Backbone as JSON, one array per atom type, in Angstrom:
{
  "sequence": "MASTIASGSSVARRLVMHHRRAGGQSQHSELLELAPSSDRIQKALIHARTHLANPLTVEELAGVAALSPRQFSRAFRAETSQTPAKAVEQIRLEAARLMIEDTRHPMDQIARESGFVDLRRMREAFMRQYGQPPQALRRLARAA",
  "N": [[62.55, 23.54, 41.82], [63.58, 22.37, 44.19], [64.01, 24.67, 45.74], [61.39, 25.43, 46.17], [60.45, 23.33, 47.71], [62.12, 23.64, 49.95], [61.33, 26.23, 50.82], [58.71, 25.73, 51.4], [58.98, 23.95, 53.5], [60.15, 25.67, 55.4], [57.99, 27.43, 55.84], [56.13, 25.64, 56.88], [57.38, 24.98, 59.33], [57.12, 27.47, 60.66], [54.42, 27.65, 60.97], [53.58, 25.6, 62.66], [52.11, 24.9, 65.71], [53.42, 24.54, 68.78], [53.28, 22.39, 71.62], [52.92, 23.78, 74.74], [55.43, 23.8, 77.14], [55.96, 23.23, 80.56], [58.02, 24.7, 83.12], [60.37, 25.49, 81.71], [61.07, 23.53, 79.9], [62.2, 22.12, 76.79], [60.68, 23.0, 73.71], [59.7, 21.32, 71.11], [59.0, 19.56, 68.07], [59.27, 16.2, 67.22], [58.7, 15.24, 64.63], [59.09, 17.56, 63.07], [61.75, 18.05, 63.61], [63.02, 15.96, 62.31], [62.56, 16.52, 59.58], [62.27, 15.52, 56.7], [63.04, 15.65, 53.18], [61.61, 14.57, 51.1], [58.37, 13.67, 49.89], [57.67, 11.01, 50.21], [59.13, 9.95, 52.4], [58.21, 11.69, 54.35], [55.48, 11.01, 54.38], [55.71, 8.4, 55.37], [56.64, 8.93, 57.98], [54.42, 10.38, 59.01], [52.56, 8.35, 58.91], [53.7, 6.65, 60.79], [53.46, 8.22, 63.12], [50.65, 8.33, 63.37], [49.98, 5.7, 63.82], [51.08, 4.66, 66.15], [50.72, 2.63, 68.12], [51.06, 0.29, 66.75], [53.44, -2.25, 65.68], [55.21, -1.16, 63.72], [57.15, -1.82, 61.5], [60.13, -1.72, 59.42], [59.46, -2.73, 56.94], [56.68, -2.18, 56.79], [56.67, 0.67, 56.93], [58.18, 1.19, 54.68], [56.5, 0.26, 52.68], [54.41, 2.12, 52.88], [55.76, 4.3, 51.96], [56.14, 3.49, 49.38], [58.51, 2.15, 48.56], [61.21, -0.18, 48.41], [62.21, -2.1, 51.3], [65.03, -1.85, 51.69], [65.73, 0.35, 50.0], [64.13, 2.26, 51.17], [65.22, 2.41, 53.84], [67.78, 3.43, 53.25], [67.16, 5.88, 51.94], [65.74, 7.1, 53.98], [67.59, 7.39, 56.06], [69.43, 9.09, 54.69], [67.91, 11.39, 54.4], [67.11, 12.11, 56.99], [69.12, 11.66, 58.76], [68.98, 9.66, 60.57], [68.23, 6.27, 61.64], [65.38, 4.43, 60.58], [64.21, 3.0, 62.77], [65.25, 4.35, 65.04], [64.12, 6.91, 64.68], [61.4, 6.31, 64.88], [61.33, 5.48, 67.54], [61.94, 7.95, 68.76], [59.69, 9.45, 68.07], [57.77, 8.0, 69.4], [58.62, 8.39, 72.02], [58.21, 11.19, 72.24], [55.37, 11.29, 72.0], [54.65, 9.74, 74.24], [55.76, 11.26, 76.31], [54.17, 13.61, 76.12], [51.68, 12.57, 76.82], [52.21, 11.74, 79.4], [52.69, 14.15, 80.69], [50.28, 15.55, 80.27], [48.03, 13.96, 80.93], [46.33, 11.76, 83.17], [46.65, 9.15, 82.8], [47.49, 5.71, 83.5], [50.92, 4.54, 83.68], [51.51, 2.12, 82.36], [49.46, 2.03, 80.47], [50.06, 4.29, 78.9], [52.48, 3.48, 77.88], [51.67, 1.34, 76.22], [49.91, 2.69, 74.41], [51.62, 4.45, 73.19], [53.19, 2.76, 71.81], [55.31, 1.26, 72.9], [56.71, -1.88, 73.84], [56.41, -2.71, 76.45], [56.19, -1.45, 79.86], [58.74, -1.42, 80.98], [60.46, -1.2, 78.78], [59.72, 1.3, 77.84], [60.51, 2.89, 79.96], [63.34, 2.42, 79.89], [63.91, 3.69, 77.43], [63.23, 6.33, 78.04], [65.13, 6.88, 80.04], [67.48, 6.76, 78.49], [66.99, 8.88, 76.68], [66.09, 11.18, 78.18], [67.36, 11.01, 80.6], [66.05, 10.45, 82.93], [63.43, 8.67, 84.65], [60.06, 8.02, 83.39], [58.18, 8.61, 85.42], [59.4, 10.59, 86.94], [59.28, 12.75, 85.18], [56.55, 13.12, 85.08], [56.05, 13.91, 87.74], [57.43, 16.36, 87.75], [55.91, 17.78, 85.85], [53.44, 17.95, 87.12], [54.08, 19.5, 89.29], [54.58, 21.96, 88.23]],
  "CA": [[61.67, 22.68, 42.65], [64.22, 22.29, 45.5], [63.78, 25.88, 46.55], [59.98, 25.42, 46.56], [60.32, 22.42, 48.83], [62.77, 24.31, 51.08], [60.52, 27.32, 51.34], [57.51, 25.07, 51.98], [59.41, 23.4, 54.8], [60.28, 26.73, 56.42], [56.65, 27.87, 56.15], [55.53, 24.65, 57.78], [57.99, 25.16, 60.63], [56.61, 28.63, 61.3], [52.98, 27.48, 61.2], [53.29, 24.58, 63.63], [51.93, 25.31, 67.04], [54.03, 23.58, 69.67], [52.72, 22.16, 72.91], [53.63, 24.59, 75.72], [56.07, 23.02, 78.22], [56.12, 23.91, 81.88], [59.33, 24.62, 83.76], [61.48, 25.72, 80.84], [61.44, 22.39, 79.07], [62.32, 22.44, 75.38], [59.44, 22.85, 72.94], [59.96, 20.95, 69.7], [58.27, 18.41, 67.56], [60.2, 15.27, 66.6], [58.45, 15.17, 63.25], [59.72, 18.69, 62.47], [63.17, 17.93, 63.76], [63.52, 15.06, 61.3], [62.53, 17.34, 58.39], [62.69, 14.91, 55.43], [62.8, 16.51, 52.02], [60.72, 13.92, 50.12], [56.99, 13.36, 50.31], [57.58, 9.59, 50.58], [59.6, 9.78, 53.77], [57.25, 12.46, 55.2], [54.31, 10.18, 54.45], [55.99, 7.3, 56.28], [56.67, 9.51, 59.31], [53.05, 10.66, 59.42], [51.98, 7.05, 59.2], [54.22, 6.19, 62.05], [52.83, 9.03, 64.16], [49.25, 8.02, 63.52], [49.85, 4.32, 64.1], [52.11, 4.35, 67.15], [50.47, 1.4, 68.87], [51.46, -0.82, 65.91], [54.89, -2.52, 65.76], [55.89, -0.26, 62.82], [58.4, -2.37, 60.94], [60.65, -1.05, 58.24], [58.71, -3.2, 55.8], [55.44, -1.48, 56.74], [56.93, 2.05, 56.56], [58.64, 1.21, 53.28], [55.27, 0.1, 51.89], [53.72, 3.39, 52.88], [56.58, 5.19, 51.11], [56.25, 2.89, 48.07], [59.87, 1.83, 48.32], [61.65, -1.45, 49.02], [62.77, -1.82, 52.63], [66.41, -1.37, 51.58], [65.71, 1.71, 49.47], [63.53, 3.12, 52.25], [66.22, 2.64, 54.92], [68.84, 4.33, 52.74], [66.62, 7.24, 51.73], [65.35, 7.64, 55.31], [68.85, 7.84, 56.7], [70.04, 10.2, 53.98], [67.13, 12.58, 54.58], [66.87, 12.48, 58.38], [70.35, 11.35, 59.53], [68.66, 8.68, 61.6], [67.64, 5.06, 61.15], [63.87, 4.41, 60.84], [63.92, 2.54, 64.13], [65.57, 5.44, 65.98], [63.12, 7.95, 64.47], [60.12, 5.81, 65.48], [61.5, 5.57, 69.0], [61.91, 9.35, 69.13], [58.32, 9.89, 67.92], [57.07, 7.38, 70.52], [59.01, 9.14, 73.24], [57.48, 12.46, 72.28], [53.97, 11.02, 72.28], [54.55, 9.25, 75.62], [56.04, 12.43, 77.18], [53.0, 14.49, 76.12], [50.61, 11.88, 77.59], [52.63, 11.75, 80.82], [52.5, 15.5, 81.17], [48.94, 16.08, 80.08], [46.95, 13.11, 81.35], [46.54, 10.95, 84.38], [46.67, 7.7, 82.43], [48.57, 4.9, 84.13], [52.12, 4.43, 82.86], [51.44, 0.98, 81.42], [48.55, 2.4, 79.35], [50.79, 5.22, 78.11], [53.49, 2.67, 77.18], [50.95, 0.63, 75.16], [49.36, 3.62, 73.42], [52.71, 5.06, 72.41], [53.87, 1.74, 71.03], [56.4, 0.52, 73.55], [56.33, -3.26, 74.08], [56.0, -2.74, 77.86], [56.57, -0.29, 80.67], [60.18, -1.45, 81.18], [61.12, -0.64, 77.56], [59.45, 2.76, 77.78], [61.41, 3.46, 81.0], [64.7, 2.41, 79.39], [64.0, 4.72, 76.38], [63.2, 7.61, 78.76], [66.4, 7.05, 80.68], [68.45, 7.07, 77.44], [66.71, 10.18, 76.03], [65.94, 12.3, 79.09], [68.16, 10.84, 81.79], [65.2, 10.24, 84.07], [62.28, 7.81, 84.3], [58.81, 8.77, 83.1], [57.52, 9.07, 86.63], [59.98, 11.86, 87.32], [58.73, 13.78, 84.3], [55.18, 13.35, 85.52], [56.11, 14.72, 88.97], [57.8, 17.69, 87.33], [54.77, 18.39, 85.13], [52.38, 18.24, 88.11], [54.6, 20.51, 90.21], [54.61, 23.23, 87.51]],
  "C": [[62.3, 22.53, 44.07], [63.98, 23.49, 46.35], [62.33, 25.99, 46.98], [59.79, 24.52, 47.75], [60.94, 23.03, 50.08], [61.93, 25.43, 51.66], [59.24, 26.79, 51.99], [57.79, 24.54, 53.35], [59.57, 24.5, 55.82], [58.95, 27.32, 56.78], [56.01, 26.94, 57.13], [56.11, 24.77, 59.2], [57.42, 26.34, 61.35], [55.15, 28.48, 61.7], [52.67, 26.46, 62.29], [53.21, 25.19, 65.03], [52.46, 24.21, 68.01], [53.28, 23.53, 70.98], [53.55, 22.99, 73.89], [54.15, 23.7, 76.84], [56.17, 23.9, 79.49], [57.59, 23.82, 82.29], [60.5, 24.78, 82.81], [61.9, 24.56, 80.01], [61.41, 22.81, 77.62], [61.0, 22.17, 74.69], [59.82, 22.53, 71.53], [59.12, 19.76, 69.35], [59.29, 17.48, 66.88], [59.99, 15.16, 65.12], [59.15, 16.37, 62.48], [61.23, 18.58, 62.52], [63.76, 16.99, 62.7], [63.53, 15.71, 59.92], [62.97, 16.64, 57.08], [62.3, 15.8, 54.26], [61.85, 15.84, 51.03], [59.38, 13.65, 50.77], [56.91, 11.91, 50.8], [58.0, 9.37, 52.01], [58.66, 10.54, 54.73], [55.98, 11.63, 55.42], [54.51, 9.01, 55.46], [56.06, 7.77, 57.73], [55.3, 9.82, 59.83], [52.35, 9.39, 59.7], [52.42, 6.5, 60.52], [53.57, 6.92, 63.24], [51.38, 8.68, 64.46], [48.95, 6.52, 63.82], [50.84, 3.82, 65.15], [51.96, 3.04, 67.9], [50.85, 0.16, 68.06], [52.97, -1.05, 66.06], [55.73, -1.63, 64.85], [57.22, -0.78, 62.32], [58.91, -1.55, 59.76], [59.86, -1.47, 57.01], [57.37, -2.42, 55.67], [55.64, 0.01, 56.36], [57.42, 2.19, 55.11], [57.42, 1.06, 52.34], [54.51, 1.38, 51.79], [54.47, 4.34, 51.93], [56.72, 4.67, 49.68], [57.7, 2.67, 47.61], [60.17, 0.42, 48.88], [62.22, -1.16, 50.39], [64.2, -1.31, 52.6], [66.51, 0.05, 51.05], [65.16, 2.69, 50.51], [64.57, 3.44, 53.33], [67.32, 3.6, 54.47], [68.33, 5.76, 52.6], [66.26, 7.89, 53.06], [66.6, 8.2, 56.02], [69.49, 9.07, 56.0], [69.22, 11.49, 54.21], [66.98, 13.03, 56.02], [68.11, 12.31, 59.27], [70.05, 10.39, 60.67], [68.16, 7.39, 60.92], [66.11, 5.18, 61.33], [63.54, 4.01, 62.23], [64.16, 3.65, 65.17], [64.53, 6.56, 65.89], [61.8, 7.55, 65.1], [60.2, 5.88, 66.98], [61.33, 7.03, 69.5], [60.44, 9.88, 69.09], [57.5, 9.27, 69.07], [57.37, 8.04, 71.87], [58.29, 10.47, 73.37], [56.03, 12.27, 72.63], [53.77, 10.6, 73.74], [54.76, 10.45, 76.61], [54.79, 13.36, 77.26], [51.88, 13.86, 76.94], [50.95, 11.89, 79.06], [52.36, 13.12, 81.43], [51.1, 16.0, 81.2], [47.79, 15.2, 80.54], [47.29, 12.45, 82.64], [46.49, 9.47, 84.07], [47.73, 6.92, 83.17], [49.73, 4.72, 83.14], [52.05, 3.26, 81.93], [50.51, 1.26, 80.24], [49.32, 3.35, 78.38], [51.85, 4.45, 77.28], [52.79, 1.95, 76.0], [50.5, 1.56, 74.08], [50.44, 4.27, 72.59], [53.56, 4.02, 71.69], [55.02, 1.0, 71.66], [55.85, -0.85, 73.92], [55.77, -3.37, 75.53], [56.57, -1.54, 78.59], [58.09, -0.24, 80.86], [60.89, -0.88, 79.97], [60.9, 0.89, 77.43], [60.4, 3.45, 78.82], [62.85, 3.53, 80.52], [64.89, 3.5, 78.3], [64.03, 6.08, 77.06], [64.57, 7.88, 79.44], [67.51, 7.39, 79.68], [68.27, 8.49, 76.89], [66.74, 11.33, 77.03], [66.74, 12.18, 80.37], [67.37, 10.72, 83.08], [64.0, 9.36, 83.68], [61.03, 8.64, 84.04], [58.11, 9.31, 84.34], [58.12, 10.4, 87.12], [59.45, 12.97, 86.46], [57.31, 14.13, 84.71], [55.17, 14.23, 86.81], [56.49, 16.18, 88.64], [56.64, 18.47, 86.67], [53.67, 18.77, 86.11], [52.82, 19.38, 89.06], [54.58, 21.89, 89.56], [53.26, 23.92, 87.44]]
}
């Protein structure tokens, strides 16, 4: 069974079409990067991706995975090497980055739609992850 899951995971990685990045930026999907081995954790990640504008608490994600919050947190970390909160932030950053590069939506709208509490928090997350504010990424995307 484990080999079936592993081969299914490698097939899924090959079939995913990544968004093309301008200017030599890396092309990867945060959901693929996390690569959980269980359906429960995968289901919680998909739920997070499709409900980004929600607060997405551990309790909510654990409910989707049909686990207690404590069991969910342990299983999530064991399978992804990240806490649920960090993984949700990474998924939000990926979604926000794509919107910044591909749309002309105002930054505060992008922050809301990707689930950040406000523009300041999105900016702080961008600085931690990319070392530059979202506006700089937009300028780079437009210049390419």
